[in-house]
Coordinates of C-alpha atoms in Angstrom, one line a residue:
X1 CA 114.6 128.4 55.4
X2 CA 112.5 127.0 58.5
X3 CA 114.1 124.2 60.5
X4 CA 110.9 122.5 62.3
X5 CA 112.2 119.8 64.7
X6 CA 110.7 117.1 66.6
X7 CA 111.8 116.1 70.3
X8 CA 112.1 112.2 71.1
X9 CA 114.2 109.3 72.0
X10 CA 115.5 107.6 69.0
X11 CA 114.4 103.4 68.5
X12 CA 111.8 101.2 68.1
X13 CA 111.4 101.0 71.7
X14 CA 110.3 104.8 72.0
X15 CA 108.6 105.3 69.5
X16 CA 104.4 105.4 71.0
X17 CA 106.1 107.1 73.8
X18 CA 104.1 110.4 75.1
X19 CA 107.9 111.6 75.4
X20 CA 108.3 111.1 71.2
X21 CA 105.1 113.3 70.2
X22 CA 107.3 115.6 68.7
X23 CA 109.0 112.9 66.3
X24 CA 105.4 111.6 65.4
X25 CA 104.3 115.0 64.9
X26 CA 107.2 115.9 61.5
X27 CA 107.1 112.4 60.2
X28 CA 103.3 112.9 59.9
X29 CA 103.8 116.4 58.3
X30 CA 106.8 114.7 55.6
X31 CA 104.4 112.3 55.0
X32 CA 101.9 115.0 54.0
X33 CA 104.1 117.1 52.2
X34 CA 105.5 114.4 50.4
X35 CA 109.5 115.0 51.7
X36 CA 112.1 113.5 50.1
X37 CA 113.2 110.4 52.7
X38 CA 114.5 110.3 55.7
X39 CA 118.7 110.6 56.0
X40 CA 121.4 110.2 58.6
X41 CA 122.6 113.8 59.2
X42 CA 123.3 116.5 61.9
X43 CA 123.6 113.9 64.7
X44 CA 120.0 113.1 63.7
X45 CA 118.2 112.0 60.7
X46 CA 116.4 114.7 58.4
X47 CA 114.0 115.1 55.5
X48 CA 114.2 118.2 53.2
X49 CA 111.1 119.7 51.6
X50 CA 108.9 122.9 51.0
X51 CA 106.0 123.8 52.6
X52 CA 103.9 126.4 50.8
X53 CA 106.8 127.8 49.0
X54 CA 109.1 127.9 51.9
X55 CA 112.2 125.1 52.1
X56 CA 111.8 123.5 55.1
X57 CA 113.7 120.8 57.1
X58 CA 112.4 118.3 59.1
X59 CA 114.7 116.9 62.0
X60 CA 114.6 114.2 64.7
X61 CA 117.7 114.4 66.9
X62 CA 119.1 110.7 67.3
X63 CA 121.3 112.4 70.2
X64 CA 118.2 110.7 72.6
X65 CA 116.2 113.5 74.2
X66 CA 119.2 114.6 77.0
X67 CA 121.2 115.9 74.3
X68 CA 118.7 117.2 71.6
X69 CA 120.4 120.6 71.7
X70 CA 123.8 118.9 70.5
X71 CA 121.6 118.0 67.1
X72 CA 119.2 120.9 66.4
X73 CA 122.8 123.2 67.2
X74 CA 124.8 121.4 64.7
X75 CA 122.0 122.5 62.0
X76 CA 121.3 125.4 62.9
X77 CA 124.8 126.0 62.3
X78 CA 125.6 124.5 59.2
X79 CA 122.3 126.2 58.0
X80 CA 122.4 128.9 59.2
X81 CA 119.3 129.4 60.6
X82 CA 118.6 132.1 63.1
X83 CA 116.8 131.4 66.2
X84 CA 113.3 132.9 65.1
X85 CA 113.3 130.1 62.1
X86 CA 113.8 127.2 64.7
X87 CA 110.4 125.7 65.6
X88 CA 110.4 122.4 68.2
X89 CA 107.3 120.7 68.5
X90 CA 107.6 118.5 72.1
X91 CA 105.6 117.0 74.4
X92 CA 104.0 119.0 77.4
X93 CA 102.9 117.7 80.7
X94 CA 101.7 120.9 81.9
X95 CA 98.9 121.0 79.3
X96 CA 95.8 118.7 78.9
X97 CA 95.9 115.9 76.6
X98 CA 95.4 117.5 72.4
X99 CA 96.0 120.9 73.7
X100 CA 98.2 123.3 72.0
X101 CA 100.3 126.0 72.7
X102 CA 103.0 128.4 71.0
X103 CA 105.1 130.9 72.5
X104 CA 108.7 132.4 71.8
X105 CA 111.2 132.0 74.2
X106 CA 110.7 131.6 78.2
X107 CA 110.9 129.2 80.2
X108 CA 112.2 125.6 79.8
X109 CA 109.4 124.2 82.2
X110 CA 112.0 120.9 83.6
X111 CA 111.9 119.7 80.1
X112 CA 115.3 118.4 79.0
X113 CA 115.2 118.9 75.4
X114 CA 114.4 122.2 75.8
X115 CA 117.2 122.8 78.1
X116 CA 119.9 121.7 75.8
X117 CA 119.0 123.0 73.0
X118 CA 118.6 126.2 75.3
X119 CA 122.0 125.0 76.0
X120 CA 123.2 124.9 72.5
X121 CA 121.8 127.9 71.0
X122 CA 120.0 130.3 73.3
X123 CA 116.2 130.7 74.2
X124 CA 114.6 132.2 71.5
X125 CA 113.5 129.8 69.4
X126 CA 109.5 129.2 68.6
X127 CA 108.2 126.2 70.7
X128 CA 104.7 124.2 69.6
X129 CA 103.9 122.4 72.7
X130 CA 101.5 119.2 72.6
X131 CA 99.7 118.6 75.9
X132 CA 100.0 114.7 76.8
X133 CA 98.8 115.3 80.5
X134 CA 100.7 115.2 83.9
X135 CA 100.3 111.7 85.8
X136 CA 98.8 113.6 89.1
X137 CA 102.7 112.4 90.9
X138 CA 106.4 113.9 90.2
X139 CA 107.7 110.9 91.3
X140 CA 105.7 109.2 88.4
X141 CA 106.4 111.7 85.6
X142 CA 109.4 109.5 84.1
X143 CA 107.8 106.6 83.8
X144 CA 104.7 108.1 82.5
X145 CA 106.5 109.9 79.5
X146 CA 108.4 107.2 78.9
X147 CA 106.0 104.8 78.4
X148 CA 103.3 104.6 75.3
X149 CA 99.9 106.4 74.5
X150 CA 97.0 104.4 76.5
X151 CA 94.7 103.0 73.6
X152 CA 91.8 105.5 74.5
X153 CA 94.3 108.5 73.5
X154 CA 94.1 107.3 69.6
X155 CA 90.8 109.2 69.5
X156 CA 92.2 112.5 69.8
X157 CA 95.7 111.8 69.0
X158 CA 96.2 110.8 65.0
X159 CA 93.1 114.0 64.6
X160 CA 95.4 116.3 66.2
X161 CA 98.3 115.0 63.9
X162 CA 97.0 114.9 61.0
X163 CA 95.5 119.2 61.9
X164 CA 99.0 120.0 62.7
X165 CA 100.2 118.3 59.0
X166 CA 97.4 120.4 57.5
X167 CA 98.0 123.6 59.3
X168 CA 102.1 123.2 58.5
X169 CA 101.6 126.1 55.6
X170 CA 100.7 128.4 58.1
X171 CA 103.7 127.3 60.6
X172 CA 106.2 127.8 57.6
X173 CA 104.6 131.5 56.5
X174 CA 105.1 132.4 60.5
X175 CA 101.4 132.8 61.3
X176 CA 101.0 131.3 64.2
X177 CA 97.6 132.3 65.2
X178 CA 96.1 130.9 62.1
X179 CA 98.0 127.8 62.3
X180 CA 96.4 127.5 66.0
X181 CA 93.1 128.4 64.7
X182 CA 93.1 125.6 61.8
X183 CA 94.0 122.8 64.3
X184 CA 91.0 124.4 66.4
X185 CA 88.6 124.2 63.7
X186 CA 90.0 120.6 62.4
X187 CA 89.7 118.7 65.8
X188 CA 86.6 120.6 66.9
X189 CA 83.5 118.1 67.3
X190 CA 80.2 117.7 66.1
X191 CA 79.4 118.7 69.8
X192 CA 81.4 121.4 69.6
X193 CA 79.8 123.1 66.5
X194 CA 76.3 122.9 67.7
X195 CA 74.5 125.6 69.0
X196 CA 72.9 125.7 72.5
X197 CA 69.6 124.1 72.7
X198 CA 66.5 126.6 73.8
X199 CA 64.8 125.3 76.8
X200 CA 61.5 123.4 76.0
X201 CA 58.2 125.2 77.5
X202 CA 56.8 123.0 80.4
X203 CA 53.9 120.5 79.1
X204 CA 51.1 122.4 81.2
X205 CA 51.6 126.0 80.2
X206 CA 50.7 126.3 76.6
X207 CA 52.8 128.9 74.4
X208 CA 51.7 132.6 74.3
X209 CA 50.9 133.4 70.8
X210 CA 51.2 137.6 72.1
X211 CA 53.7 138.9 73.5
X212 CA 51.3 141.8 75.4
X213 CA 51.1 140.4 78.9
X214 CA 48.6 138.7 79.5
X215 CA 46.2 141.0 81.5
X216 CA 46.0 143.6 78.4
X217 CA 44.7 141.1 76.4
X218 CA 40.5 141.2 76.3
X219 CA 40.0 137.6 76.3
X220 CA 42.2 137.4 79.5
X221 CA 41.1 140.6 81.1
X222 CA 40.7 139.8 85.0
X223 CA 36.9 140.0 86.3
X224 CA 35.9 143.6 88.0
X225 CA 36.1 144.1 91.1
X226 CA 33.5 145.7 93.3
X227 CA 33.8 149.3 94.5
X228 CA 35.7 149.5 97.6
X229 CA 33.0 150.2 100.3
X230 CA 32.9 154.2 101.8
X231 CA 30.9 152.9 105.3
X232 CA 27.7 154.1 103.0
X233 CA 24.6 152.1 102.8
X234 CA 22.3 151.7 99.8
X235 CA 19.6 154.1 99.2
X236 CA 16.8 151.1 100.5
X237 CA 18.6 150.3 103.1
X238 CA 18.5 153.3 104.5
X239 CA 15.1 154.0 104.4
X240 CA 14.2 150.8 105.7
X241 CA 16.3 151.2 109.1
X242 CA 15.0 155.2 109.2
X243 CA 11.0 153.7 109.3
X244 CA 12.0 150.6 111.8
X245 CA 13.4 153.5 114.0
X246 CA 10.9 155.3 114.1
X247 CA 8.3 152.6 115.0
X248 CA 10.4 152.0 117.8
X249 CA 10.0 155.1 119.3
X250 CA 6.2 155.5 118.6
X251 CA 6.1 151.9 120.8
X252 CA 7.9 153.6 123.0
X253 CA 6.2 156.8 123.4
X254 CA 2.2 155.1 123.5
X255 CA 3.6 152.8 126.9
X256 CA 4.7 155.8 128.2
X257 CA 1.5 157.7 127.9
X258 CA -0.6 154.5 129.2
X259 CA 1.5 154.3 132.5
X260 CA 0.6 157.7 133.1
X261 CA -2.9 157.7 132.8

């Protein structure tokens, strides 16, 4: 048997808090599993049922969040339910709002009901944590956990509710990686599931159709270029400057022979 409780402040007057997450977190999974009602028992009020094959009570401590462990100890007892088939879902400040976390045991992390039922029964006891936020302040913590979701939270709070109802199979069997992965999958977005956009080619540079680069393609082959030079000149030219030379010095020669005659 699996005794899954939800943390809170019993009331009318706490009952949006971000401090009663846990409470709205098993009366949405009695709701979904169709539990038989709600009744005054264990210093709290509880709702039997099964969850895929597995009987399961749901409890809210009435002992007001201080004292939680004087509730969840009194049915553990009476149950007799060990430590690793105790499950408290509660709020978590250290975790951004609709995240989720598991673990086993360890630390308490300032948060009363944890404390005393760490109190009541010992540590090791499976904890689903609900991220609400921190308030940025220490000083500002009670007030802000003590005080109701902010309208804007509805878009990712009754999701996440209603994932964790869904995924409750998988909290009852003990799989706690699937149950995390379910609620993943459930409250993912549209965003979320698409895949990364390719970059668009720019306007002016036309799509390749090859994918040889592009100077082994013939109809982009770059122009020739002329042969480097070797200091040589063409054949003509040469001849040219060999009879201008030799005029030259035929001038040269017949005003030579006329000044000495």
């Amino acid at each position: 048997m699996k005794l899954i409780v939800g943390l809170g402040n019993p009331g009318d007057k706490y009952a949006r808090n971000r401090h009663n997450v846990g409470f709205m977190a098993v009366e949405r999974i009695a709701d979904r599993h169709r539990f038989g009602p709600w009744k005054r028992k264990f210093q709290g009020t509880a709702a039997d049922g099964e969850i895929a094959g597995e009987k399961v009570l749901l409890l809210k401590p009435d002992t007001y969040m201080n004292e939680s462990g004087r509730s969840v100890g009194e049915a553990s007892r009476f149950l007799k339910i060990g430590l690793p088939d105790i499950i408290v879902i509660h709020d978590e400040l250290d975790l951004a709002p609709a995240k989720l976390k598991m673990k086993t045991g360890g630390g308490n992390a300032g948060h009363n009901g944890l404390r005393s039922i760490t109190q009541h029964l010992g540590n090791d006891y499976v904890r689903l944590r609900i991220g609400i936020g921190h308030p940025g302040s220490k000083d500002a913590v009670s007030y802000y956990v003590l005080n109701d979701f902010a309208k804007a939270d509805a878009v990712w709070l009754a999701p996440l509710l209603d994932a964790i109802a869904d995924a409750a199979p998988r909290l009852a069997a003990g799989d706690e990686a699937r149950f995390l992965t379910d609620i993943a999958r459930a409250t993912s977005t549209e965003d979320d599931d698409k895949p990364a956009k390719k970059p668009k080619p720019d306007a002016d540079k036309p799509e390749r159709a090859s994918i040889l680069p592009r100077a082994t393609r013939m109809d982009d082959a770059p122009p020739e270029r002329p042969a480097p030079s070797t200091g040589r000149h063409p054949a003509g030219e040469r001849a040219n400057k060999r009879q201008s030379a030799i005029a030259d010095n035929l001038k040269k020669w017949l005003a030579a022979r006329d000044k000495g005659e």
